[in-house]
Structure formats: C-alpha cells, structure tokens
Amino acid sequence: MSNSTSDQALKAHEPSYSTEERRTLPSGEEEFFFDVKTSDLEVNMGPQHPATHGVMRVLIRCDGELVTGAQAHLGYLHRCAEKIGENVEWLQYLPYTDRYDYLAAMNNNLGYSMAVEALMPGFEVPRRATMLRTICVELNRIASHLVAYGTYGLDIGAITPFLYAFREREWIQSLFEKICGARLTYSYIRIGGVFNDAPPGWLTEVGHFCDVFEEKWKEYRDLLALNHIFIKRTAHVGVIPKDMAIDFGLTGPMLRGSGVDFDLRRDMPYMAYGEAHEAGAFDVPLGEGEKGELGDCWDRFSVRVQEMMESIKLVRWCLEVIEDGPIIGDVPKVLKVPPGEAYVGIENPRGELGHYVHSDGGKIAVRCRVRGPSFTNLSVIEELMVGTLLADSVAIIGSTDIVVGETDR
Amino acid sequence: MIQEQAQQALSHAVHPGSNVFVRILEWLPLPEWVPGWVITLGGVVIGMSIFLAVMSVLVMFCVWLERKVSGHIQCRTGPMYAGGWHGWAQSIADGVKLLLKEDTIPNEADRTLFWIAPAIVLGSIFGAMVAMPLSYDWWFGRMDLGVFAILALSSTTTIGVVMAGWASNSKWSLYGAMREAAQVVAYEIPLGLSLLAPLFVLGTFSLNEASAMQSGWFGMKWAIFTNPFLIPAFMIYWIAALAETKRAPFDLPEAESELVAGFMTEYSGIRWSFFFFEEYAAMLLMSVLAAFFWFGGFESPLTGALRASGVEETSLLFSVVCFGTVMIKGFVGIFLMMWMRWTLPRVRIDQVMTMGYKYLTPLALFCVLGAACWEALQHLIFS
Amino acid sequence: MVRVNRYFQDIWDTLKSTMIGMRITGKYLLRKPITVQYPDQRLPIPDRYRGIHYLEQEKCIDCLACARACPIDCIEMDAIRHGKELEWVSFTLDYQKCMFCELCVYPCPKDCIHMGTEFALVVEDRSELNYDLLSFKGMAVDARVRMREAEEKKKIKEAAKAAKAAEKAADENDGEKGSGSDGGGEV
C-alpha cells in the first residue's frame, strides 16, 4: 500500500502505542490511559484507479477524508514520442503525433504539420485544405470536450451523461471514418494539406450533425452542468485565481476558466481563424464564477461545455465559405525541409500544444519537442488538492481534463 | 378505551391466523407421536427456505431490471442473449459465474471477519424481510411492531459492512466502511422520523394492520391521500431510504470513481454477490415498506372489488391478488430508485451529513408535527 | 434572512434539477436504443476504412516504396527477379506493429497496395499476426507465359543469329561453328 520511503518516515516518528499510564481514582478504581497518536493515511490513487483517467499515480496523504498532501507521479505511459521524432522522416512522424493526445489526434496532426510548414519558406496551404483542416479540428475539439464532459460526470458519479456524450462522439468518429478511414488515430492532416478530399455528401452530413448537436447540447447542459448536486460538488472547489493560473502556465479551458481572456485561435491567429474571428464566427467563452467563485471546477467545466457550441459555429462558418480547389500543396514525396528551427503553438482542446522542430536540411528532424498542455495543466493539482476532501480531489483531477498519453508522451 | 375500539374495528380486517407453514404442517396427516415443537420447527425451516427462494428470485429479477433500465436510459439495450428473450436469464448466468469464480482473500486480511461479514449483511436483510407479510393470510412472523423490526434489522447490515471494510485490510475498503457507518447513522434519524408521520395517521406499527387501515374508499383510502403532510414525509423517507440502501446519489460507501469499490474492493465471487444481493433486497424492502405506509399496502381497487364481490380474505385468490399488488407497488418504487440512480451525480460526504442532519431531520420533524396536528383537527371536526 | 432563503432555495433547486434530469433520462428510456447487436447486425463500413491491407500482386513491381514509407518497418517483401518478371517469395506485414496509418499506400507507383475493410485481428498465437499478403507464391501464370514467350522469342532470335553466323561462317568456308547460347531460363 505505502512505498518504502514513507514506511521509513513513519518509523522515525513511530507513535508510542505501548505507553500505558495507570492512575488510581479516589474511588479506588484503576484507570488506564493509552497515549494513542494518530498519523495521516497515505493512499495510493493509481496507477490503476478509475479517477486518474489512465495510468497516472497520485500519492495522497489523508487525515480522514481531508487531503493534507498530494503528489502526482507521472511516466507510466512514456513512449519516447519526441525521440521517435528525431529518428523517422518528417512525414513518418505524423502517425506518432496521433498517439500522444489520442482524444484530439487531428489537433496534434495539425500542430506538427504547421510546425514543419513553417520551416518551408513561401509555402502556402491551399484554401480548401485549410477549410477541411478547420472543420476536422473543430469537430475533434467537440469530440474531445464530449469525452471531458462525460468523464467528468463519471468522476462526480453520474454515469448516464457519459453515454449520451459518447453517442454524439460516435457520430463525429464515423464522420472522420468516412473522410480518412480511422476512428481515433486519424493521420489525416499532413504536411502541406490534407490526405483526402471530403467524399460526396460529407459536408452536408457535417451540417446536419451541427443541427442535431445543438439540440443535444441543451440536454447536456440541463442534465449535468445545471444539476444542483453537480453544482454543489464542483462550485467553490479547486479554485484557481487569475494570478495562479498565469503563474502555473496554464492554458486552454483551465486558463479561461479562471477568467483570463486568452485563446491562441484569436490572439495569435493561424489558418483561417483570424478571418473567422473577424467574421464573428466564434467567441471565447470565459469563466465568470456564475455558480461559485471565479476559477472553480464548475467554471472550467462550463467553459468546455460552451466551447462545444463555439466550435459548432466555426464549423458552420467553414461550411459556408469552403470552395473547391486543390487539397494539398506541392510537397515532394521524399521531403527535405530547409534548415532552420520553428515553434508553432496551436489551441488544442486542452490548451496550447506546441511543436518545436529543428531541421538541418535533411530528411529527419534534428530535434523534435512537444509542449503538451496536459502536462503543464497537471502541475497545478498538487497545489489545489491540499485541504480538500477526498471526493473533491477526484473532482479536481477530472476538471484538469488530462490525457495521460500526452503528459508522459 | 379508544384502543379497544380500534382493536375491534380492526379485527374484521385482519385475519388472526398463524404462520402459514405451521398451518400446512398441521393439515398434513402426521402421526400422533410427533411432538408439537417439531411441527413448529419444521414449519419455520420449510418456510424460511421457501421464503429465501422467493426473495432470491425477486432480487435476481431486480438485478435484471436494473440492467435493462440503465441500458434503455443510456440508449443501449442491456443484456440480450442469455436465455433468449431480452436476456431474461442473465442474472442466473451471472449467479452461476459468481459461484464458480475463485474466492480470493487477501493475505493480510482478517480471515474470520472477512468470512463472517457477508453472512451478517445477507442474514440481517433477510431477517428484516421476515417481518414483511406477503398477504393478509401469508406471513411468517406475526409482528405487532413490524416497522421496528424492519428498521432495526435492516440497519444491522452496517455492522457487516464495517466489518468487511475493516477485515479487508485495504485503505479503500476502510474508507468505504467508515462512510457507510457515518451515513447510515445520520439517515436512520430522518428515516424513522418520516415513518412516524404515517404511523400517526394509521395508528399501528404492524404492516398487516397498516394495510387493513387503508382498505376504505374501495381500496383507495391510501394514507398519502388522507393527509397532506404525508407527501413531504414520503419524499424525506425516499431520500433517506436511498441513503440507507447505498444507492446513487448516496452510493458513497462504494463510490466507484473515488474508492474503487469501497468496502467490497477486496471481495470476489459469491462473497461479493452477497453484498450485491443485500443492496437489491434492501431496495425491495424499503420500497415495500413505503407501499405499506403510504400507498395502501395490499389495497388497490382490485382488492376492493374482490371484497365487494364477497371473496373471503383468507382465500387463495385474495392472497394472490394481495401479493401481486404489493409486489407491483414495490417494483414501481424500485424502478424509481433506478431511474434516480441513472440520472443524478453523487453527493459528497459532508453534503450527505449536512443533508441528513440539517435538512431532512428538521423537515421530518415538521412533517410529523403537521401530520399529528392534521389528524387532531380531523378528529375535532368529524367527531 | 439570506441564509434562510438559501436554505429553501437549495431544496427547491435540488428538486427542480432532479426533475429536469429525470425528464431527460425518462425520455430516452422510452426511445429506441441506438446500439446494434454486433455479431448479428453490423454497421456499414465506409470505403476509405483503414483495415487489413490487400495487395494487387500482379501489379506490384517489388520497388520497396511502401516498405520505405512505413514508419515502423513492418512491411517486408522478397522476390527473385527474372529479367522483367518476378518470382514471389514473400510479402509480409506484421500487424503487431502496423498502426494503420495508410502512409504505405500513397508512395506506391503502381497503386497496388490498398487498405481493406477487414478489421478483426483475432488470432490464437502472436506469430499468426505476421500476415502474408501474397495471393500466390512463385510466379504468376501470365508472367510465366510472358517469360516463356520471351524465352522462345529469344531462342528464335538466337537461333536466327546462330544460323546467320553459320551462314556467314559457311560463306567464309571455315570449319568452325558458332556456339549456341543457352538462353536465360534457369527456372
């Protein structure tokens, strides 16, 4: 149950259970006193635990139900993703990017592709490819937020919202299956454009999905986000003030949940997001402390729920402006990237996903580095969990919406 | 004086017979040298085994129903293959699987307690069920204080749960056990208090008599229709019953996402299924108790019609109708419990305590007071 | 007063949101399930589905482009060349490694390797996951025919050449004879 170091630590202050005091009362009876000292309980949450969303281990020190200390242990899912990037060709690394944040594989493909494209001077991605990329990325953001919504419900104890969320996620996945053939690890967005053009009727179905999703979204909100028990469980829990959020380098919904108005799609626009924002196609939802304090778990959850709707708006805008054309730029089969280095950060569903690539002009990257949003966002939980109840600590881990594949890479 | 009158009024409704199985044994052509205590003991043994079998079947049906209800609520189908029609034999298949499964006991566990705990849990809940009559004529123990027996025995399961949590020698189990202890102690109070309100209205502790008291209005003089304070009292009872039976949103002792499986983390096989059984048996018991004290017990328009057409209360037909009525009411309650479970998130432990002590207990007291005042007013006006 | 208000507000909110939630779940309870009973019913698989590969072996020229494009080197092929024609020994794809990324499909110059719609990878032993995509071993029938024709043509050519040479030699009245070639076929 507890590891060896903590055993030694406990032995150092071993409570003297045996000290026994005897006292004779005036009535002649003998009274015993046992000097019983208590120590905090160390509980190992993970590596296999329903609340850790994968194989993460959180060592929690508890005083009854109260958490007095927490430490996150990572690395159970480390797969050397970055090192692989320095050993395979530029295009060959693409399927590996699918696998660190497996809930938002399109976004990872996009981040890596954009980083490599940034190294190729004067290269322009065709407009249709950009639009297809945007549609796929935003649909994937919805899918990822649906998982976040559902699993947060599971953490809080409501099982049904999870299955409702997965119902719509299945639809998105089958849309992706139609355009690229895979349901989870897409490898669809490639360096220079996209792999395939949309099959006939695909864009119409995406439009249909948007209409249906809007109805379902209201149900999601009523069923879980506005449920009073859920609000009681998440409001005033795990509060991250503005300064703390910036200090810890949080990004994405974690940051916006604390009321910091920062979204890479709007503030450092890439692809067609600048144009979309000018056209008023999306807003950036912020936490407002509506049900509790600013920056609590409910705010972060609510930001994710609202972002789904913003993504739907963006997809609709893309469906309006999309036009026929080539889907991939002029990229040679054996790609040799001009020497240089580039960092491109994009707005993943979890925050800023950065790719840093360094080329020496060859077929293989010299250095490939990934800045994962989950990893950075996870750092805050140790701070937040102290002083909460055990059930709250589960709510806090859930509200960070980590993907362990990405924290460990 | 008043009590005697009430007794007389009741005597026409309640059959004063004896344990149904003793009667069967008495009716059998046994030789004369068989002593009387053998007949009584034999009646009890046979009665208990039949009773256990019937209850087990009902509980298995509950398990199947839970899976179907949860499946359909979540746009799934639930089990579909075992047995053919909509997987009706799924519970039986599960039972066989659990029987054949390896029964693992952790090395460091307290083996004796680990063995005893599921037996206590199952024994106490089935013990509580003995106080539950199946019809006016079919019952196993004539208990004039049946409610007390049910409340006392059903809360004995806590001892088994705490025992299981402690004996497992796992921190998660210990957490589950401690939560169970705190939760059940907190919710015994509103549960008992909210039951007091219909007890005032019906004036009896016996389930049989409570049902007989509601036999007016062609079988529709249910307690909940006679006193407006019984409606909030029922809601409080229902919430407290959910907490007593460890059902979501009060499933903190086994809180899957927090404590892995709570007090039954280390259990497996048939021993685990005892806890599972207990949960569904307790659900059935709580629902049936609600049916007896709020929703007319055996009484429905059907029993009213039978009574009007002159069918004797001791006849087989009447007994079967009574049993069917109370089971339908019980299963409606179970369905409601399932529906709530698959809708609501789980509450936190401090919120459970707050809800029990700060919300339900004062409101239950208010309901008791209100119900008593209403009865007194009625008495003043109509007499 | 605010606290008293909040006390009753909490009770009301809980009851109300529970009712809203139960209305939504109750609505789906009465609807038809959306799942299908898998082995009996199957969902349609789109054309672009990335399942187990299939190979148009007749087209394949053993150029190793797909093997080179594979990020995990799970494609291995082996063939013996007889001039233009190929004699296939193996074309294996290790599905323990394969991640169905479709990168092997694009570089193919003859467009002969494709992703299929078969997805079940159920085997009893790991080694069975090393699939051989060949539909036949050795040489294709038409390749054999083509090769024989080519050989015959070659023989005829050589014979004609030899005859010419012999004529020439006869013309020059030399007793020596030109040695006949033994052809290319060593099968």
Coordinates of N, CA and C in Angstrom, one line a residue, chain A residues 225-389:
Chain A
A225 N -24.6 19.9 -16.2 CA -24.0 21.2 -15.8 C -24.9 22.0 -14.9
L226 N -26.2 21.9 -15.1 CA -27.1 22.8 -14.3 C -27.8 21.9 -13.2
N227 N -27.3 20.7 -13.0 CA -27.9 19.9 -11.9 C -27.4 20.4 -10.6
H228 N -28.3 20.5 -9.7 CA -27.9 21.2 -8.4 C -26.8 20.4 -7.6
I229 N -27.0 19.1 -7.6 CA -26.0 18.3 -6.9 C -24.6 18.5 -7.6
F230 N -24.6 18.5 -8.9 CA -23.3 18.7 -9.6 C -22.7 20.1 -9.3
I231 N -23.6 21.1 -9.3 CA -23.1 22.4 -8.9 C -22.5 22.4 -7.5
K232 N -23.2 21.8 -6.6 CA -22.7 21.7 -5.2 C -21.4 21.0 -5.1
R233 N -21.2 20.0 -6.0 CA -20.0 19.3 -5.9 C -18.8 20.0 -6.5
T234 N -19.1 20.9 -7.5 CA -18.0 21.5 -8.2 C -17.7 23.0 -8.0
A235 N -18.8 23.7 -7.6 CA -18.6 25.1 -7.3 C -17.8 25.3 -6.0
H236 N -17.0 26.3 -6.0 CA -16.1 26.6 -4.8 C -15.1 25.5 -4.6
V237 N -14.9 24.6 -5.5 CA -13.9 23.5 -5.3 C -12.7 23.8 -6.3
G238 N -11.5 23.6 -5.8 CA -10.4 23.7 -6.7 C -10.3 25.1 -7.3
V239 N -10.3 26.1 -6.5 CA -10.4 27.5 -7.1 C -9.0 27.9 -7.6
I240 N -8.8 28.3 -8.8 CA -7.5 28.8 -9.3 C -7.7 30.3 -9.6
P241 N -7.2 31.2 -8.8 CA -7.3 32.6 -9.1 C -6.5 32.9 -10.4
K242 N -6.8 34.1 -10.9 CA -6.1 34.6 -12.2 C -4.6 34.5 -12.1
D243 N -4.1 35.0 -11.0 CA -2.6 35.1 -10.9 C -2.0 33.7 -10.9
M244 N -2.6 32.8 -10.1 CA -2.1 31.5 -10.0 C -2.2 30.8 -11.4
A245 N -3.2 31.0 -12.1 CA -3.4 30.3 -13.4 C -2.2 30.8 -14.3
I246 N -1.9 32.1 -14.3 CA -0.8 32.6 -15.2 C 0.5 32.1 -14.6
D247 N 0.7 32.1 -13.3 CA 2.0 31.6 -12.8 C 2.3 30.2 -13.1
F248 N 1.2 29.3 -13.1 CA 1.5 27.9 -13.4 C 1.6 27.6 -14.9
G249 N 1.4 28.7 -15.7 CA 1.4 28.5 -17.1 C 0.3 27.6 -17.7
L250 N -0.8 27.8 -17.1 CA -2.0 27.0 -17.6 C -2.4 27.6 -18.9
T251 N -3.0 26.7 -19.7 CA -3.5 27.2 -21.0 C -4.9 26.5 -21.2
G252 N -5.5 27.0 -22.3 CA -6.8 26.3 -22.7 C -7.9 26.6 -21.7
P253 N -8.9 25.7 -21.6 CA -10.0 25.9 -20.7 C -9.7 26.1 -19.2
M254 N -8.5 25.5 -18.8 CA -8.1 25.8 -17.4 C -7.8 27.2 -17.2
L255 N -7.2 27.9 -18.2 CA -6.8 29.3 -18.1 C -8.1 30.2 -18.2
R256 N -8.9 29.8 -19.2 CA -10.1 30.7 -19.4 C -11.1 30.5 -18.3
G257 N -11.1 29.3 -17.7 CA -12.0 29.1 -16.6 C -11.7 30.0 -15.4
S258 N -10.4 30.5 -15.3 CA -10.0 31.4 -14.3 C -10.3 32.9 -14.7
G259 N -10.9 33.1 -15.9 CA -11.2 34.4 -16.3 C -10.1 35.1 -17.1
V260 N -9.1 34.4 -17.5 CA -8.0 35.1 -18.3 C -8.4 34.9 -19.8
D261 N -8.6 36.1 -20.4 CA -9.1 36.0 -21.8 C -7.9 35.8 -22.8
F262 N -7.6 34.5 -23.0 CA -6.5 34.2 -23.9 C -6.9 33.0 -24.7
D263 N -6.9 33.1 -26.0 CA -7.2 32.0 -26.8 C -6.3 32.1 -28.1
L264 N -5.4 31.1 -28.3 CA -4.5 31.2 -29.4 C -5.2 31.4 -30.8
R265 N -6.4 30.9 -30.9 CA -7.1 31.0 -32.1 C -7.4 32.4 -32.5
R266 N -7.6 33.2 -31.4 CA -8.0 34.6 -31.6 C -6.8 35.5 -31.5
D267 N -6.0 35.2 -30.5 CA -4.9 36.2 -30.2 C -3.6 36.0 -31.0
M268 N -3.4 34.8 -31.4 CA -2.3 34.5 -32.4 C -2.8 33.7 -33.5
P269 N -3.6 34.3 -34.4 CA -4.4 33.5 -35.3 C -3.6 32.8 -36.3
Y270 N -4.0 31.5 -36.5 CA -3.3 30.7 -37.5 C -4.4 30.2 -38.4
M271 N -4.0 29.6 -39.5 CA -5.0 29.1 -40.5 C -6.1 30.1 -40.8
A272 N -7.3 29.8 -40.7 CA -8.3 30.8 -41.1 C -9.0 31.4 -39.9
Y273 N -8.4 31.2 -38.7 CA -9.1 31.6 -37.5 C -9.2 33.1 -37.4
G274 N -8.2 33.8 -37.9 CA -8.2 35.3 -37.9 C -9.4 35.8 -38.7
E275 N -9.6 35.3 -39.9 CA -10.7 35.6 -40.8 C -12.0 35.3 -40.1
A276 N -12.0 34.1 -39.5 CA -13.3 33.6 -38.9 C -13.7 34.5 -37.7
H277 N -12.7 35.0 -37.0 CA -13.0 35.8 -35.9 C -13.5 37.2 -36.3
E278 N -12.9 37.7 -37.4 CA -13.3 39.0 -38.0 C -14.8 38.8 -38.5
A279 N -15.1 37.6 -39.0 CA -16.5 37.4 -39.4 C -17.4 37.1 -38.3
G280 N -16.9 37.1 -37.1 CA -17.7 36.9 -35.9 C -18.2 35.4 -35.8
A281 N -17.4 34.5 -36.3 CA -17.8 33.1 -36.3 C -17.6 32.4 -34.9
F282 N -16.8 33.0 -34.1 CA -16.7 32.4 -32.7 C -16.3 33.4 -31.7
D283 N -16.7 33.1 -30.5 CA -16.3 33.9 -29.3 C -15.5 33.0 -28.4
V284 N -14.9 33.6 -27.5 CA -14.1 32.8 -26.5 C -14.8 32.9 -25.2
P285 N -15.4 31.7 -24.8 CA -16.2 31.7 -23.5 C -15.2 31.8 -22.3
L286 N -15.6 32.5 -21.3 CA -14.7 32.7 -20.1 C -15.5 32.2 -18.9
G287 N -14.7 31.8 -17.9 CA -15.4 31.5 -16.6 C -15.8 32.8 -15.9
E288 N -16.9 32.8 -15.3 CA -17.4 34.0 -14.7 C -17.7 33.9 -13.2
G289 N -17.5 32.7 -12.7 CA -17.8 32.5 -11.3 C -19.3 32.5 -11.1
E290 N -20.0 32.0 -12.1 CA -21.5 32.1 -12.1 C -22.1 31.4 -10.9
K291 N -21.6 30.2 -10.6 CA -22.3 29.3 -9.6 C -21.5 29.4 -8.3
G292 N -20.2 29.8 -8.4 CA -19.4 29.8 -7.2 C -18.4 30.9 -7.2
E293 N -17.1 30.6 -7.1 CA -16.1 31.6 -7.3 C -15.5 31.5 -8.7
L294 N -14.8 32.6 -9.0 CA -14.1 32.6 -10.3 C -13.0 31.6 -10.3
G295 N -13.0 30.7 -11.3 CA -11.9 29.7 -11.4 C -12.1 28.4 -10.7
D296 N -13.3 28.1 -10.3 CA -13.5 26.8 -9.7 C -13.8 25.8 -10.7
C297 N -14.0 24.5 -10.2 CA -14.2 23.4 -11.2 C -15.4 23.6 -12.1
W298 N -16.4 24.2 -11.6 CA -17.6 24.4 -12.4 C -17.3 25.3 -13.5
D299 N -16.6 26.4 -13.3 CA -16.2 27.3 -14.3 C -15.5 26.7 -15.5
R300 N -14.5 25.8 -15.1 CA -13.7 25.2 -16.1 C -14.6 24.2 -16.9
F301 N -15.4 23.5 -16.2 CA -16.3 22.6 -16.9 C -17.3 23.4 -17.8
S302 N -17.8 24.5 -17.3 CA -18.7 25.3 -18.1 C -18.1 25.9 -19.4
V303 N -16.8 26.3 -19.2 CA -16.1 26.8 -20.4 C -16.0 25.7 -21.5
R304 N -15.7 24.5 -21.1 CA -15.7 23.4 -22.1 C -17.0 23.2 -22.7
V305 N -18.1 23.2 -21.9 CA -19.4 23.0 -22.5 C -19.8 24.1 -23.5
Q306 N -19.4 25.3 -23.1 CA -19.7 26.4 -24.1 C -18.8 26.3 -25.3
E307 N -17.6 25.9 -25.1 CA -16.7 25.8 -26.3 C -17.2 24.9 -27.4
M308 N -17.9 23.9 -26.9 CA -18.5 23.0 -27.9 C -19.4 23.7 -28.9
M309 N -20.2 24.6 -28.3 CA -21.1 25.4 -29.1 C -20.4 26.4 -30.1
E310 N -19.3 27.0 -29.5 CA -18.5 27.9 -30.4 C -17.9 27.1 -31.6
S311 N -17.5 25.8 -31.3 CA -16.9 25.0 -32.4 C -17.9 24.8 -33.4
I312 N -19.2 24.5 -33.0 CA -20.2 24.3 -33.9 C -20.4 25.5 -34.8
K313 N -20.3 26.7 -34.2 CA -20.5 27.9 -35.0 C -19.3 28.0 -36.0
L314 N -18.1 27.7 -35.6 CA -17.0 27.7 -36.5 C -17.2 26.8 -37.7
V315 N -17.6 25.6 -37.4 CA -17.8 24.6 -38.4 C -18.8 25.1 -39.4
R316 N -19.9 25.7 -38.9 CA -20.9 26.2 -39.8 C -20.3 27.3 -40.7
W317 N -19.5 28.2 -40.1 CA -18.9 29.2 -40.9 C -18.0 28.6 -42.0
C318 N -17.2 27.6 -41.7 CA -16.4 26.9 -42.6 C -17.2 26.3 -43.8
L319 N -18.3 25.7 -43.4 CA -19.2 25.1 -44.4 C -19.7 26.1 -45.4
E320 N -19.9 27.4 -44.9 CA -20.3 28.4 -45.8 C -19.3 28.9 -46.8
V321 N -18.0 29.0 -46.3 CA -17.0 29.7 -47.1 C -16.2 28.6 -47.9
I322 N -16.4 27.4 -47.6 CA -15.5 26.4 -48.3 C -15.8 26.4 -49.8
E323 N -14.7 26.2 -50.6 CA -14.9 26.2 -52.0 C -14.0 25.1 -52.6
D324 N -14.2 24.8 -53.9 CA -13.5 23.7 -54.5 C -12.0 24.2 -54.7
G325 N -11.1 23.2 -54.9 CA -9.8 23.5 -55.1 C -8.9 22.4 -54.8
P326 N -7.6 22.6 -54.9 CA -6.7 21.5 -54.5 C -6.6 21.3 -53.0
I327 N -6.3 20.1 -52.6 CA -6.3 19.8 -51.1 C -4.9 19.7 -50.6
I328 N -4.0 19.7 -51.4 CA -2.6 19.6 -50.9 C -1.7 20.4 -51.7
G329 N -0.7 21.1 -51.1 CA 0.3 21.9 -51.8 C 1.3 21.0 -52.5
D330 N 2.3 21.7 -53.0 CA 3.3 21.0 -53.8 C 4.4 20.5 -52.8
V331 N 4.2 19.3 -52.3 CA 5.2 18.7 -51.4 C 5.8 17.5 -52.0
P332 N 7.1 17.4 -52.1 CA 7.7 16.2 -52.7 C 7.5 15.0 -51.9
K333 N 7.6 13.8 -52.5 CA 7.4 12.5 -51.8 C 8.4 12.3 -50.8
V334 N 9.6 12.5 -51.1 CA 10.7 12.4 -50.1 C 11.0 13.9 -49.7
L335 N 10.5 14.2 -48.5 CA 10.5 15.6 -48.1 C 11.9 16.0 -47.5
K336 N 12.4 17.0 -48.0 CA 13.7 17.6 -47.4 C 13.4 19.0 -46.9
V337 N 13.4 19.2 -45.6 CA 13.0 20.5 -45.1 C 14.2 21.4 -45.0
P338 N 14.1 22.7 -45.5 CA 15.2 23.6 -45.4 C 15.7 23.7 -44.0
P339 N 17.0 24.0 -43.8 CA 17.5 24.1 -42.4 C 16.8 25.3 -41.6
G340 N 16.7 25.1 -40.4 CA 16.1 26.1 -39.5 C 15.4 25.5 -38.4
E341 N 14.8 26.4 -37.5 CA 14.0 25.9 -36.4 C 12.7 26.6 -36.3
A342 N 11.7 26.0 -35.9 CA 10.4 26.6 -35.8 C 9.6 26.1 -34.6
Y343 N 8.9 27.0 -34.0 CA 8.0 26.6 -32.9 C 6.6 27.1 -33.3
V344 N 5.6 26.2 -33.3 CA 4.2 26.6 -33.6 C 3.4 26.0 -32.5
G345 N 2.6 27.0 -31.9 CA 1.7 26.5 -30.9 C 0.3 26.7 -31.4
I346 N -0.5 25.7 -31.2 CA -1.9 25.8 -31.6 C -2.8 25.5 -30.4
E347 N -4.1 25.9 -30.6 CA -5.0 25.7 -29.5 C -5.6 24.3 -29.5
N348 N -5.1 23.4 -28.7 CA -5.6 22.1 -28.6 C -6.9 22.2 -27.7
P349 N -7.7 21.2 -27.6 CA -8.8 21.2 -26.7 C -8.4 21.4 -25.2
R350 N -7.1 21.0 -24.9 CA -6.6 21.1 -23.6 C -5.8 22.3 -23.3
G351 N -5.4 23.0 -24.4 CA -4.6 24.2 -24.2 C -3.6 24.3 -25.3
E352 N -2.5 25.0 -25.0 CA -1.5 25.3 -26.1 C -0.7 24.0 -26.3
L353 N -0.8 23.5 -27.5 CA 0.0 22.4 -27.9 C 1.1 22.9 -28.8
G354 N 2.3 22.9 -28.4 CA 3.4 23.4 -29.1 C 4.3 22.4 -29.7
H355 N 4.7 22.6 -31.0 CA 5.7 21.7 -31.6 C 6.9 22.5 -31.9
Y356 N 8.1 22.1 -31.5 CA 9.3 22.7 -31.9 C 10.1 21.7 -32.7
V357 N 10.4 22.1 -33.9 CA 11.2 21.3 -34.8 C 12.4 22.0 -35.3
H358 N 13.5 21.3 -35.4 CA 14.8 21.8 -35.8 C 15.3 20.9 -37.0
S359 N 15.5 21.6 -38.1 CA 16.0 20.8 -39.3 C 17.4 21.2 -39.7
D360 N 18.2 20.3 -40.2 CA 19.5 20.6 -40.8 C 19.4 20.4 -42.3
G361 N 18.3 20.4 -42.8 CA 18.1 20.3 -44.3 C 18.0 18.9 -44.7
G362 N 17.9 17.9 -43.8 CA 17.9 16.5 -44.2 C 16.5 16.0 -44.2
K363 N 16.4 14.7 -44.2 CA 15.1 14.0 -44.3 C 14.5 13.8 -42.9
I364 N 15.4 14.0 -41.9 CA 15.0 13.7 -40.5 C 15.2 14.9 -39.6
A365 N 14.3 15.1 -38.7 CA 14.5 16.3 -37.8 C 15.7 16.1 -36.9
V366 N 16.3 17.2 -36.6 CA 17.4 17.1 -35.6 C 16.9 17.1 -34.2
R367 N 15.9 17.9 -34.0 CA 15.3 17.9 -32.7 C 13.8 18.1 -32.9
C368 N 13.0 17.4 -32.1 CA 11.6 17.5 -32.1 C 11.1 17.5 -30.7
R369 N 10.4 18.6 -30.4 CA 10.0 18.8 -29.0 C 8.5 19.1 -29.0
V370 N 7.8 18.5 -28.0 CA 6.4 18.8 -27.9 C 6.1 19.4 -26.6
R371 N 5.3 20.5 -26.6 CA 4.9 21.1 -25.4 C 3.4 20.7 -25.2
G372 N 3.2 19.8 -24.2 CA 1.9 19.2 -24.0 C 1.1 20.1 -23.0
P373 N -0.1 20.4 -23.3 CA -0.9 21.2 -22.4 C -1.3 20.4 -21.1
S374 N -1.6 19.1 -21.3 CA -2.0 18.3 -20.1 C -0.9 18.3 -19.1
F375 N 0.4 18.2 -19.6 CA 1.5 18.1 -18.6 C 1.6 19.4 -17.8
T376 N 1.4 20.5 -18.4 CA 1.5 21.8 -17.7 C 0.3 22.0 -16.8
N377 N -0.9 21.6 -17.3 CA -2.1 21.8 -16.5 C -2.1 20.9 -15.3
L378 N -1.4 19.8 -15.4 CA -1.5 18.8 -14.3 C -0.7 19.3 -13.1
S379 N 0.3 20.2 -13.4 CA 1.2 20.6 -12.3 C 0.4 21.4 -11.2
V380 N -0.8 21.8 -11.5 CA -1.5 22.7 -10.6 C -2.2 21.8 -9.5
I381 N -2.4 20.5 -9.8 CA -3.3 19.7 -9.0 C -2.8 19.5 -7.6
E382 N -1.4 19.4 -7.5 CA -0.8 19.2 -6.2 C -1.2 20.3 -5.3
E383 N -1.2 21.5 -5.9 CA -1.5 22.7 -5.1 C -2.9 22.8 -4.7
L384 N -3.8 22.4 -5.6 CA -5.2 22.5 -5.4 C -5.8 21.5 -4.4
M385 N -5.2 20.3 -4.4 CA -5.8 19.2 -3.7 C -5.6 19.3 -2.2
V386 N -4.6 20.0 -1.8 CA -4.4 20.1 -0.3 C -5.5 20.9 0.3
G387 N -6.1 20.3 1.4 CA -7.1 20.9 2.1 C -8.5 20.6 1.6
T388 N -8.6 19.8 0.6 CA -10.0 19.4 0.1 C -10.3 18.1 0.6
L389 N -11.5 17.6 0.3 CA -11.9 16.3 0.7 C -11.5 15.3 -0.4

